[in-house]
mmCIF file of C-alpha atoms in Angstrom:
data_model
loop_
_atom_site.group_PDB
_atom_site.id
_atom_site.type_symbol
_atom_site.label_atom_id
_atom_site.label_comp_id
_atom_site.label_asym_id
_atom_site.label_seq_id
_atom_site.Cartn_x
_atom_site.Cartn_y
_atom_site.Cartn_z
ATOM 1 C CA ALA A 1 28.480 46.890 -4.874
ATOM 2 C CA PRO A 2 30.258 46.284 -1.312
ATOM 3 C CA PRO A 3 31.414 43.460 -0.543
ATOM 4 C CA ILE A 4 29.322 41.420 2.262
ATOM 5 C CA ALA A 5 31.133 40.934 5.340
ATOM 6 C CA PRO A 6 32.373 37.543 5.991
ATOM 7 C CA MET A 7 30.541 36.997 9.000
ATOM 8 C CA ALA A 8 27.313 38.605 7.248
ATOM 9 C CA ALA A 9 27.807 35.868 5.106
ATOM 10 C CA ARG A 10 28.513 32.881 7.073
ATOM 11 C CA ARG A 11 25.043 33.827 9.173
ATOM 12 C CA SER A 12 22.999 34.113 6.145
ATOM 13 C CA THR A 13 24.713 30.680 4.842
ATOM 14 C CA ASP A 14 23.613 29.607 8.377
ATOM 15 C CA GLU A 15 20.178 30.215 8.018
ATOM 16 C CA MET A 16 19.913 29.264 4.724
ATOM 17 C CA ARG A 17 21.032 25.310 5.936
ATOM 18 C CA ASP A 18 19.468 25.626 9.555
ATOM 19 C CA ARG A 19 16.175 27.279 8.072
ATOM 20 C CA VAL A 20 12.847 26.914 6.067
ATOM 21 C CA VAL A 21 11.961 31.145 5.680
ATOM 22 C CA LEU A 22 8.360 30.928 5.116
ATOM 23 C CA GLY A 23 7.334 34.289 2.784
ATOM 24 C CA GLU A 24 4.290 36.497 2.181
ATOM 25 C CA PHE A 25 4.499 34.115 -1.733
ATOM 26 C CA GLY A 26 6.951 31.482 -1.257
ATOM 27 C CA VAL A 27 8.627 29.627 0.598
ATOM 28 C CA ARG A 28 12.699 29.646 0.887
ATOM 29 C CA ASN A 29 15.395 27.391 1.344
ATOM 30 C CA VAL A 30 13.695 24.113 1.135
ATOM 31 C CA HIS A 31 15.893 22.297 -0.454
ATOM 32 C CA THR A 32 18.337 19.943 1.340
ATOM 33 C CA THR A 33 21.327 20.391 2.287
ATOM 34 C CA ASP A 34 23.419 17.793 4.160
ATOM 35 C CA PHE A 35 25.481 16.605 1.042
ATOM 36 C CA PRO A 36 29.624 17.440 1.328
ATOM 37 C CA GLY A 37 30.618 20.373 -0.646
ATOM 38 C CA ASN A 38 27.139 22.169 -0.836
ATOM 39 C CA TYR A 39 28.694 24.929 0.261
ATOM 40 C CA PRO A 40 32.680 25.915 0.478
ATOM 41 C CA GLY A 41 33.876 25.934 4.100
ATOM 42 C CA TYR A 42 31.228 23.568 5.200
ATOM 43 C CA GLU A 43 32.534 19.727 6.873
ATOM 44 C CA ASP A 44 29.372 18.307 5.454
ATOM 45 C CA ALA A 45 30.663 14.545 4.930
ATOM 46 C CA TRP A 46 28.359 12.228 6.826
ATOM 47 C CA ASP A 47 30.460 11.501 10.332
ATOM 48 C CA GLN A 48 28.950 8.891 12.824
ATOM 49 C CA ARG A 49 30.137 10.537 15.838
ATOM 50 C CA ARG A 50 28.879 14.086 14.936
ATOM 51 C CA PHE A 51 25.569 12.105 13.990
ATOM 52 C CA GLU A 52 24.703 10.948 17.254
ATOM 53 C CA GLU A 53 26.014 13.832 19.259
ATOM 54 C CA ALA A 54 23.300 15.943 17.394
ATOM 55 C CA PHE A 55 20.862 13.359 17.348
ATOM 56 C CA ARG A 56 17.952 13.248 19.742
ATOM 57 C CA VAL A 57 14.270 12.593 20.410
ATOM 58 C CA ASP A 58 11.781 13.611 23.092
ATOM 59 C CA VAL A 59 8.821 11.978 24.113
ATOM 60 C CA ILE A 60 6.266 15.135 24.397
ATOM 61 C CA ARG A 61 2.804 13.790 24.829
ATOM 62 C CA GLU A 62 2.188 9.802 25.059
ATOM 63 C CA GLU A 63 -1.468 9.497 25.867
ATOM 64 C CA GLU A 64 -3.138 5.235 25.333
ATOM 65 C CA ASP A 65 -3.920 5.952 21.842
ATOM 66 C CA THR A 66 -1.172 8.789 20.573
ATOM 67 C CA LEU A 67 2.091 10.396 20.732
ATOM 68 C CA GLU A 68 4.015 13.003 19.767
ATOM 69 C CA PHE A 69 7.381 13.355 20.217
ATOM 70 C CA ASP A 70 10.479 14.932 18.452
ATOM 71 C CA MET A 71 13.275 13.828 16.976
ATOM 72 C CA VAL A 72 15.739 16.137 16.208
ATOM 73 C CA GLY A 73 19.440 16.079 13.822
ATOM 74 C CA ILE A 74 17.452 14.024 11.266
ATOM 75 C CA ASP A 75 17.332 14.459 6.965
ATOM 76 C CA ALA A 76 14.161 14.329 5.501
ATOM 77 C CA ALA A 77 14.348 11.481 3.702
ATOM 78 C CA ILE A 78 14.477 9.554 6.678
ATOM 79 C CA ALA A 79 11.661 11.392 9.173
ATOM 80 C CA ASN A 80 9.237 10.078 5.571
ATOM 81 C CA ALA A 81 10.966 6.848 5.717
ATOM 82 C CA PHE A 82 9.617 6.750 9.150
ATOM 83 C CA ARG A 83 6.079 7.848 8.280
ATOM 84 C CA ARG A 84 5.442 5.993 4.941
ATOM 85 C CA ILE A 85 6.422 2.782 7.071
ATOM 86 C CA LEU A 86 4.139 3.531 9.547
ATOM 87 C CA LEU A 87 1.155 4.009 7.644
ATOM 88 C CA ALA A 88 2.071 1.709 5.020
ATOM 89 C CA GLU A 89 4.175 -1.235 6.251
ATOM 90 C CA VAL A 90 4.056 -2.494 10.057
ATOM 91 C CA PRO A 91 1.972 -5.447 9.597
ATOM 92 C CA THR A 92 -1.522 -5.877 11.330
ATOM 93 C CA MET A 93 -4.450 -8.888 11.663
ATOM 94 C CA ALA A 94 -7.606 -8.189 9.757
ATOM 95 C CA VAL A 95 -10.498 -9.689 8.073
ATOM 96 C CA GLU A 96 -9.345 -11.015 5.025
ATOM 97 C CA LYS A 97 -12.600 -13.474 3.794
ATOM 98 C CA VAL A 98 -16.228 -13.711 4.948
ATOM 99 C CA PHE A 99 -17.972 -16.334 4.180
ATOM 100 C CA VAL A 100 -21.762 -15.630 4.515
ATOM 101 C CA TYR A 101 -23.969 -18.225 5.683
ATOM 102 C CA ASN A 102 -27.383 -16.093 5.768
ATOM 103 C CA ASN A 103 -27.355 -12.386 5.149
ATOM 104 C CA THR A 104 -31.330 -11.115 4.423
ATOM 105 C CA SER A 105 -30.108 -7.657 6.170
ATOM 106 C CA ILE A 106 -30.913 -4.149 4.013
ATOM 107 C CA VAL A 107 -26.689 -4.584 3.380
ATOM 108 C CA GLN A 108 -25.625 -6.237 0.480
ATOM 109 C CA ASP A 109 -22.942 -9.133 1.491
ATOM 110 C CA GLU A 110 -19.822 -7.011 -0.542
ATOM 111 C CA ILE A 111 -20.839 -4.114 1.706
ATOM 112 C CA LEU A 112 -20.982 -6.470 4.768
ATOM 113 C CA ALA A 113 -17.741 -7.839 4.088
ATOM 114 C CA HIS A 114 -16.042 -4.820 3.667
ATOM 115 C CA ARG A 115 -17.331 -2.942 6.625
ATOM 116 C CA LEU A 116 -16.176 -5.795 8.271
ATOM 117 C CA GLY A 117 -12.536 -6.016 6.922
ATOM 118 C CA LEU A 118 -12.596 -1.935 8.197
ATOM 119 C CA ILE A 119 -12.870 -3.050 11.636
ATOM 120 C CA PRO A 120 -9.177 -3.145 13.184
ATOM 121 C CA ILE A 121 -8.909 -6.197 15.852
ATOM 122 C CA ARG A 122 -6.908 -6.560 19.055
ATOM 123 C CA ALA A 123 -4.385 -9.160 17.983
ATOM 124 C CA ASP A 124 -0.705 -8.835 18.047
ATOM 125 C CA PRO A 125 0.172 -9.744 14.826
ATOM 126 C CA ARG A 126 3.786 -9.892 15.814
ATOM 127 C CA LEU A 127 2.511 -13.766 17.087
ATOM 128 C CA PHE A 128 0.970 -14.941 13.380
ATOM 129 C CA GLU A 129 2.697 -15.771 10.145
ATOM 130 C CA TYR A 130 1.803 -14.163 7.034
ATOM 131 C CA ARG A 131 -0.697 -16.699 4.620
ATOM 132 C CA ASN A 132 0.721 -18.390 1.953
ATOM 133 C CA GLN A 133 -0.405 -16.908 -1.524
ATOM 134 C CA GLY A 134 -3.287 -19.576 -2.644
ATOM 135 C CA ASP A 135 -3.848 -21.335 0.388
ATOM 136 C CA GLN A 136 -7.327 -22.107 1.007
ATOM 137 C CA GLU A 137 -7.713 -23.132 4.195
ATOM 138 C CA GLY A 138 -6.001 -21.061 7.433
ATOM 139 C CA THR A 139 -4.082 -22.742 9.986
ATOM 140 C CA GLU A 140 -3.629 -22.076 13.576
ATOM 141 C CA ILE A 141 -0.903 -19.700 12.643
ATOM 142 C CA ASP A 142 -1.471 -18.333 10.593
ATOM 143 C CA THR A 143 -5.768 -17.398 10.712
ATOM 144 C CA LEU A 144 -8.219 -16.317 13.177
ATOM 145 C CA GLN A 145 -12.152 -16.967 13.292
ATOM 146 C CA PHE A 146 -14.138 -15.013 13.986
ATOM 147 C CA GLN A 147 -18.324 -15.592 13.715
ATOM 148 C CA LEU A 148 -21.211 -12.666 13.837
ATOM 149 C CA LYS A 149 -24.531 -14.225 14.312
ATOM 150 C CA ILE A 150 -27.502 -12.538 15.200
ATOM 151 C CA LYS A 151 -31.445 -12.532 14.368
ATOM 152 C CA CYS A 152 -33.505 -9.623 14.918
ATOM 153 C CA LYS A 153 -37.062 -10.633 16.858
ATOM 154 C CA ARG A 154 -39.711 -8.676 18.370
ATOM 155 C CA ASN A 155 -39.841 -7.478 22.210
ATOM 156 C CA PRO A 156 -43.595 -8.308 22.803
ATOM 157 C CA GLN A 157 -43.544 -6.434 26.499
ATOM 158 C CA ALA A 158 -43.007 -2.651 24.080
ATOM 159 C CA ALA A 159 -45.479 -0.449 24.328
ATOM 160 C CA LYS A 160 -48.529 -0.601 21.732
ATOM 161 C CA GLU A 161 -47.918 3.235 20.624
ATOM 162 C CA SER A 162 -44.324 3.573 21.103
ATOM 163 C CA SER A 163 -42.445 4.085 17.819
ATOM 164 C CA ASP A 164 -39.190 3.817 19.491
ATOM 165 C CA PRO A 165 -37.084 1.002 17.921
ATOM 166 C CA ASP A 166 -35.134 0.729 20.746
ATOM 167 C CA GLU A 167 -38.045 -0.464 22.708
ATOM 168 C CA LEU A 168 -39.482 -2.239 19.987
ATOM 169 C CA TYR A 169 -36.986 -5.033 18.619
ATOM 170 C CA PHE A 170 -34.560 -7.093 20.326
ATOM 171 C CA ASN A 171 -30.697 -7.208 18.498
ATOM 172 C CA HIS A 172 -32.056 -4.666 15.787
ATOM 173 C CA LYS A 173 -28.397 -3.024 16.486
ATOM 174 C CA VAL A 174 -25.749 -4.990 15.262
ATOM 175 C CA TYR A 175 -22.291 -3.633 16.815
ATOM 176 C CA SER A 176 -19.030 -5.371 16.687
ATOM 177 C CA LYS A 177 -18.973 -6.568 19.944
ATOM 178 C CA HIS A 178 -21.344 -9.497 18.187
ATOM 179 C CA MET A 179 -18.555 -10.712 16.882
ATOM 180 C CA THR A 180 -16.793 -14.061 19.065
ATOM 181 C CA TRP A 181 -13.491 -15.487 19.220
ATOM 182 C CA VAL A 182 -13.687 -19.206 17.175
ATOM 183 C CA PRO A 183 -10.518 -20.861 18.155
ATOM 184 C CA LEU A 184 -8.905 -23.106 15.155
ATOM 185 C CA GLY A 185 -6.260 -25.648 15.669
ATOM 186 C CA ASN A 186 -4.768 -25.498 19.264
ATOM 187 C CA GLN A 187 -5.305 -21.822 19.736
ATOM 188 C CA THR A 188 -6.803 -22.742 22.877
ATOM 189 C CA ASP A 189 -3.148 -23.928 23.848
ATOM 190 C CA LEU A 190 -1.531 -21.468 22.102
ATOM 191 C CA PHE A 191 -3.124 -18.495 23.547
ATOM 192 C CA PRO A 192 -4.349 -19.500 27.252
ATOM 193 C CA ASP A 193 -5.225 -15.740 28.300
ATOM 194 C CA ALA A 194 -5.665 -14.474 24.927
ATOM 195 C CA ASP A 195 -9.052 -11.740 23.818
ATOM 196 C CA PHE A 196 -8.991 -11.883 20.845
ATOM 197 C CA ARG A 197 -11.637 -9.316 19.681
ATOM 198 C CA PRO A 198 -12.869 -6.045 18.169
ATOM 199 C CA VAL A 199 -10.677 -3.135 19.471
ATOM 200 C CA HIS A 200 -14.159 -1.315 20.166
ATOM 201 C CA ASN A 201 -17.259 -2.984 20.983
ATOM 202 C CA ASP A 202 -19.503 -0.177 19.957
ATOM 203 C CA ILE A 203 -18.950 -0.177 15.789
ATOM 204 C CA LEU A 204 -22.424 0.403 14.359
ATOM 205 C CA ILE A 205 -21.707 -2.544 11.713
ATOM 206 C CA ALA A 206 -25.499 -3.217 10.395
ATOM 207 C CA LEU A 207 -29.153 -2.397 11.399
ATOM 208 C CA LEU A 208 -31.675 -5.315 11.749
ATOM 209 C CA ARG A 209 -35.538 -5.620 11.035
ATOM 210 C CA PRO A 210 -37.767 -8.899 12.820
ATOM 211 C CA GLY A 211 -37.350 -11.785 10.986
ATOM 212 C CA GLN A 212 -33.297 -10.663 9.790
ATOM 213 C CA GLU A 213 -30.679 -12.094 10.476
ATOM 214 C CA ILE A 214 -26.628 -12.075 9.811
ATOM 215 C CA ASP A 215 -24.571 -15.334 9.689
ATOM 216 C CA VAL A 216 -20.990 -14.570 9.184
ATOM 217 C CA LEU A 217 -17.800 -16.168 9.676
ATOM 218 C CA MET A 218 -14.364 -14.323 9.103
ATOM 219 C CA HIS A 219 -11.037 -15.205 8.249
ATOM 220 C CA CYS A 220 -8.358 -12.415 9.722
ATOM 221 C CA VAL A 221 -5.211 -12.846 8.005
ATOM 222 C CA LYS A 222 -2.080 -10.866 9.170
ATOM 223 C CA GLY A 223 -1.216 -7.971 6.233
ATOM 224 C CA ILE A 224 0.138 -4.786 5.747
ATOM 225 C CA GLY A 225 -1.136 -1.497 4.775
ATOM 226 C CA LYS A 226 0.259 -1.764 1.145
ATOM 227 C CA ASP A 227 -1.909 -4.431 0.003
ATOM 228 C CA HIS A 228 -4.660 -2.176 1.495
ATOM 229 C CA ALA A 229 -5.970 -0.127 3.588
ATOM 230 C CA LYS A 230 -7.522 -1.619 6.392
ATOM 231 C CA PHE A 231 -3.970 -3.518 7.543
ATOM 232 C CA SER A 232 -3.365 0.608 8.740
ATOM 233 C CA PRO A 233 -2.010 0.052 11.883
ATOM 234 C CA VAL A 234 -2.371 3.935 12.337
ATOM 235 C CA ALA A 235 -5.126 5.999 11.905
ATOM 236 C CA THR A 236 -2.740 9.118 11.133
ATOM 237 C CA ALA A 237 1.364 8.943 11.528
ATOM 238 C CA SER A 238 2.647 12.835 10.209
ATOM 239 C CA TYR A 239 5.451 15.265 11.137
ATOM 240 C CA ARG A 240 6.276 19.078 11.292
ATOM 241 C CA LEU A 241 8.777 20.553 11.036
ATOM 242 C CA LEU A 242 9.214 22.768 14.362
ATOM 243 C CA PRO A 243 8.129 26.515 14.089
ATOM 244 C CA ASP A 244 10.614 29.249 14.329
ATOM 245 C CA ILE A 245 9.646 32.936 14.570
ATOM 246 C CA THR A 246 11.473 36.045 15.331
ATOM 247 C CA LEU A 247 10.250 39.335 15.907
ATOM 248 C CA LEU A 248 13.082 41.811 14.303
ATOM 249 C CA GLN A 249 11.988 44.674 16.754
ATOM 250 C CA PRO A 250 10.175 45.665 19.278
ATOM 251 C CA ILE A 251 6.125 45.210 18.694
ATOM 252 C CA GLU A 252 3.963 47.700 21.252
ATOM 253 C CA ASP A 253 0.090 48.862 22.421
ATOM 254 C CA GLU A 254 -1.893 48.437 19.005
ATOM 255 C CA ALA A 255 0.085 46.476 17.147
ATOM 256 C CA ALA A 256 0.778 43.832 19.827
ATOM 257 C CA GLU A 257 -2.437 42.966 20.124
ATOM 258 C CA THR A 258 -3.169 43.165 16.270
ATOM 259 C CA LEU A 259 0.529 40.566 16.084
ATOM 260 C CA GLN A 260 -1.481 38.317 19.121
ATOM 261 C CA LYS A 261 -4.642 38.166 17.096
ATOM 262 C CA CYS A 262 -2.283 36.794 13.775
ATOM 263 C CA PHE A 263 -0.877 33.824 15.455
ATOM 264 C CA SER A 264 -2.312 30.608 16.919
ATOM 265 C CA PRO A 265 -3.614 31.177 20.734
ATOM 266 C CA GLY A 266 -0.880 31.466 23.099
ATOM 267 C CA VAL A 267 2.112 31.072 20.630
ATOM 268 C CA ILE A 268 2.602 35.649 21.535
ATOM 269 C CA GLU A 269 2.025 36.769 24.791
ATOM 270 C CA ILE A 270 1.127 41.033 26.032
ATOM 271 C CA GLN A 271 3.840 41.631 28.725
ATOM 272 C CA ASN A 272 3.239 45.079 30.500
ATOM 273 C CA ILE A 273 6.920 47.297 30.730
ATOM 274 C CA ASN A 274 7.045 49.812 32.093
ATOM 275 C CA GLY A 275 3.135 50.889 31.645
ATOM 276 C CA LYS A 276 3.436 50.039 27.565
ATOM 277 C CA LYS A 277 2.100 46.417 25.510
ATOM 278 C CA VAL A 278 5.261 44.350 24.428
ATOM 279 C CA ALA A 279 5.050 40.879 22.711
ATOM 280 C CA ARG A 280 6.614 38.447 22.922
ATOM 281 C CA VAL A 281 7.005 34.795 21.485
ATOM 282 C CA ALA A 282 5.883 32.448 24.156
ATOM 283 C CA ASN A 283 5.235 29.368 22.400
ATOM 284 C CA ALA A 284 6.254 29.131 19.194
ATOM 285 C CA ARG A 285 5.541 25.410 18.694
ATOM 286 C CA LEU A 286 1.709 26.030 19.247
ATOM 287 C CA ASP A 287 1.592 27.692 15.472
ATOM 288 C CA THR A 288 -0.415 26.623 12.463
ATOM 289 C CA PHE A 289 1.787 28.850 10.003
ATOM 290 C CA SER A 290 -1.653 30.990 8.771
ATOM 291 C CA ARG A 291 1.161 33.501 8.133
ATOM 292 C CA GLU A 292 -1.927 35.905 8.331
ATOM 293 C CA VAL A 293 0.282 38.802 9.573
ATOM 294 C CA PHE A 294 1.151 39.177 6.247
ATOM 295 C CA ARG A 295 -1.756 40.869 5.179
ATOM 296 C CA HIS A 296 -1.255 43.334 7.770
ATOM 297 C CA LYS A 297 1.422 45.822 6.226
ATOM 298 C CA GLY A 298 2.581 47.288 9.116
ATOM 299 C CA LEU A 299 3.371 44.231 10.520
ATOM 300 C CA LYS A 300 5.001 41.662 7.768
ATOM 301 C CA ASN A 301 8.213 43.454 7.854
ATOM 302 C CA LEU A 302 8.556 43.378 11.350
ATOM 303 C CA VAL A 303 8.775 39.329 11.833
ATOM 304 C CA ARG A 304 10.727 36.562 10.467
ATOM 305 C CA LEU A 305 8.379 33.010 9.905
ATOM 306 C CA ALA A 306 10.259 30.178 9.898
ATOM 307 C CA ARG A 307 11.092 26.338 10.171
ATOM 308 C CA VAL A 308 13.913 24.484 11.957
ATOM 309 C CA ARG A 309 15.271 22.159 8.798
ATOM 310 C CA ASN A 310 16.590 19.117 11.339
ATOM 311 C CA HIS A 311 13.360 19.087 13.856
ATOM 312 C CA TYR A 312 10.809 17.281 13.674
ATOM 313 C CA ILE A 313 7.282 16.833 14.745
ATOM 314 C CA PHE A 314 5.886 13.481 14.556
ATOM 315 C CA SER A 315 2.420 12.414 15.557
ATOM 316 C CA VAL A 316 1.241 8.793 15.345
ATOM 317 C CA GLU A 317 -1.937 8.047 15.782
ATOM 318 C CA SER A 318 -2.682 4.049 16.569
ATOM 319 C CA THR A 319 -5.707 2.655 15.550
ATOM 320 C CA GLY A 320 -5.928 0.484 19.264
ATOM 321 C CA ILE A 321 -4.433 -2.812 17.637
ATOM 322 C CA LEU A 322 -0.447 -1.704 19.064
ATOM 323 C CA PRO A 323 0.040 1.138 21.198
ATOM 324 C CA PRO A 324 1.670 3.455 19.248
ATOM 325 C CA ASP A 325 5.688 3.819 20.689
ATOM 326 C CA VAL A 326 5.864 0.055 20.042
ATOM 327 C CA LEU A 327 4.024 1.043 16.074
ATOM 328 C CA VAL A 328 7.223 3.366 15.926
ATOM 329 C CA SER A 329 9.698 0.711 17.375
ATOM 330 C CA GLU A 330 8.195 -1.729 14.611
ATOM 331 C CA ALA A 331 9.073 1.009 11.922
ATOM 332 C CA ILE A 332 12.281 1.824 13.270
ATOM 333 C CA LYS A 333 13.068 -2.613 12.691
ATOM 334 C CA ILE A 334 12.051 -3.026 9.754
ATOM 335 C CA LEU A 335 14.071 0.460 8.060
ATOM 336 C CA MET A 336 16.870 -1.017 9.979
ATOM 337 C CA GLY A 337 16.017 -4.430 8.161
ATOM 338 C CA LYS A 338 15.516 -2.929 4.634
ATOM 339 C CA CYS A 339 19.530 -1.377 5.323
ATOM 340 C CA GLN A 340 20.473 -4.939 6.205
ATOM 341 C CA ARG A 341 18.591 -6.528 2.772
ATOM 342 C CA PHE A 342 20.406 -4.114 1.037
ATOM 343 C CA LEU A 343 23.725 -4.425 2.384
ATOM 344 C CA ASN A 344 23.681 -7.926 2.186
ATOM 345 C CA GLU A 345 22.607 -7.539 -1.783
ATOM 346 C CA LEU A 346 25.584 -5.014 -1.999
ATOM 347 C CA ASP A 347 28.075 -7.989 -0.571
ATOM 348 C CA SER A 348 26.529 -10.469 -2.600
ATOM 349 C CA VAL A 349 27.079 -8.646 -6.639
ATOM 350 C CA PRO A 350 30.449 -9.356 -7.380
ATOM 351 C CA MET A 351 31.823 -5.859 -8.648
ATOM 352 C CA GLU A 352 32.976 -5.802 -12.120
#
């Protein structure tokens, strides 16, 4: 076989290092590449200055409880560390103990306790300490106390022929808004302007009928998602690699329209050039990579689907306890803490 020209070899190596290529029956170049000696002629040793020049974070969309940002110039292992810390290691406050004084509703005590545990509580976890193992009594520095006391009664004014429970009964729906904060110790002085309550007022906890009542006291403590999902501060935290779509030759007329239908809306646009319809990639970012294009014989060899290896699109959706940007900075602090502990450990171990 004729030797490959050095430029072409360099180009194919660059593609291998920078792109994850999606083929019809598999994905190529998925292995990590950022360690020295992997590719001859490439300087892959870790260099902080080079990393700082290449690394950047761009915030794309920030709403009340959702944040989408790009993290560029980072390895998969680090990106994944942020994702996992967000899911399982950023602490929050949640109901841990439920003291049931009376529960004559149809919901069993343990099911009720489980439902209460999963209600997100708007309380900044950074204001509290972790509760010590084996502590039965909570103190003002590690526990928030809530009460839920509600009884269902008939409405004497309801029309005789009515069958609507909303009209017939009072308090027949128990919502999270019925949970009230009961200060412990000196919490009223500690948190003078505190507004500790469930994040959402309209979470349905149970349904009651006349004569049924619920009377419970709850203790909220600080914890992490690793111990129980109720402590996870995010509804979801995920990332994907930036899509990269290349048209290898001009695609016109009917083929262009077929191509447009193969991708998510907004990815491919059709331009009119000299009376011809010509397809171009407008916004590859919107694509979900269904690989539909590979089902069309005439198109599958004209398009290259790839993902940019070091460009992560993160989306973080908070449960509302803390804003998503705060969650991300907390996750970064936790990772820094882990690194610091590891370095301290290395320093303290005597070398053989």
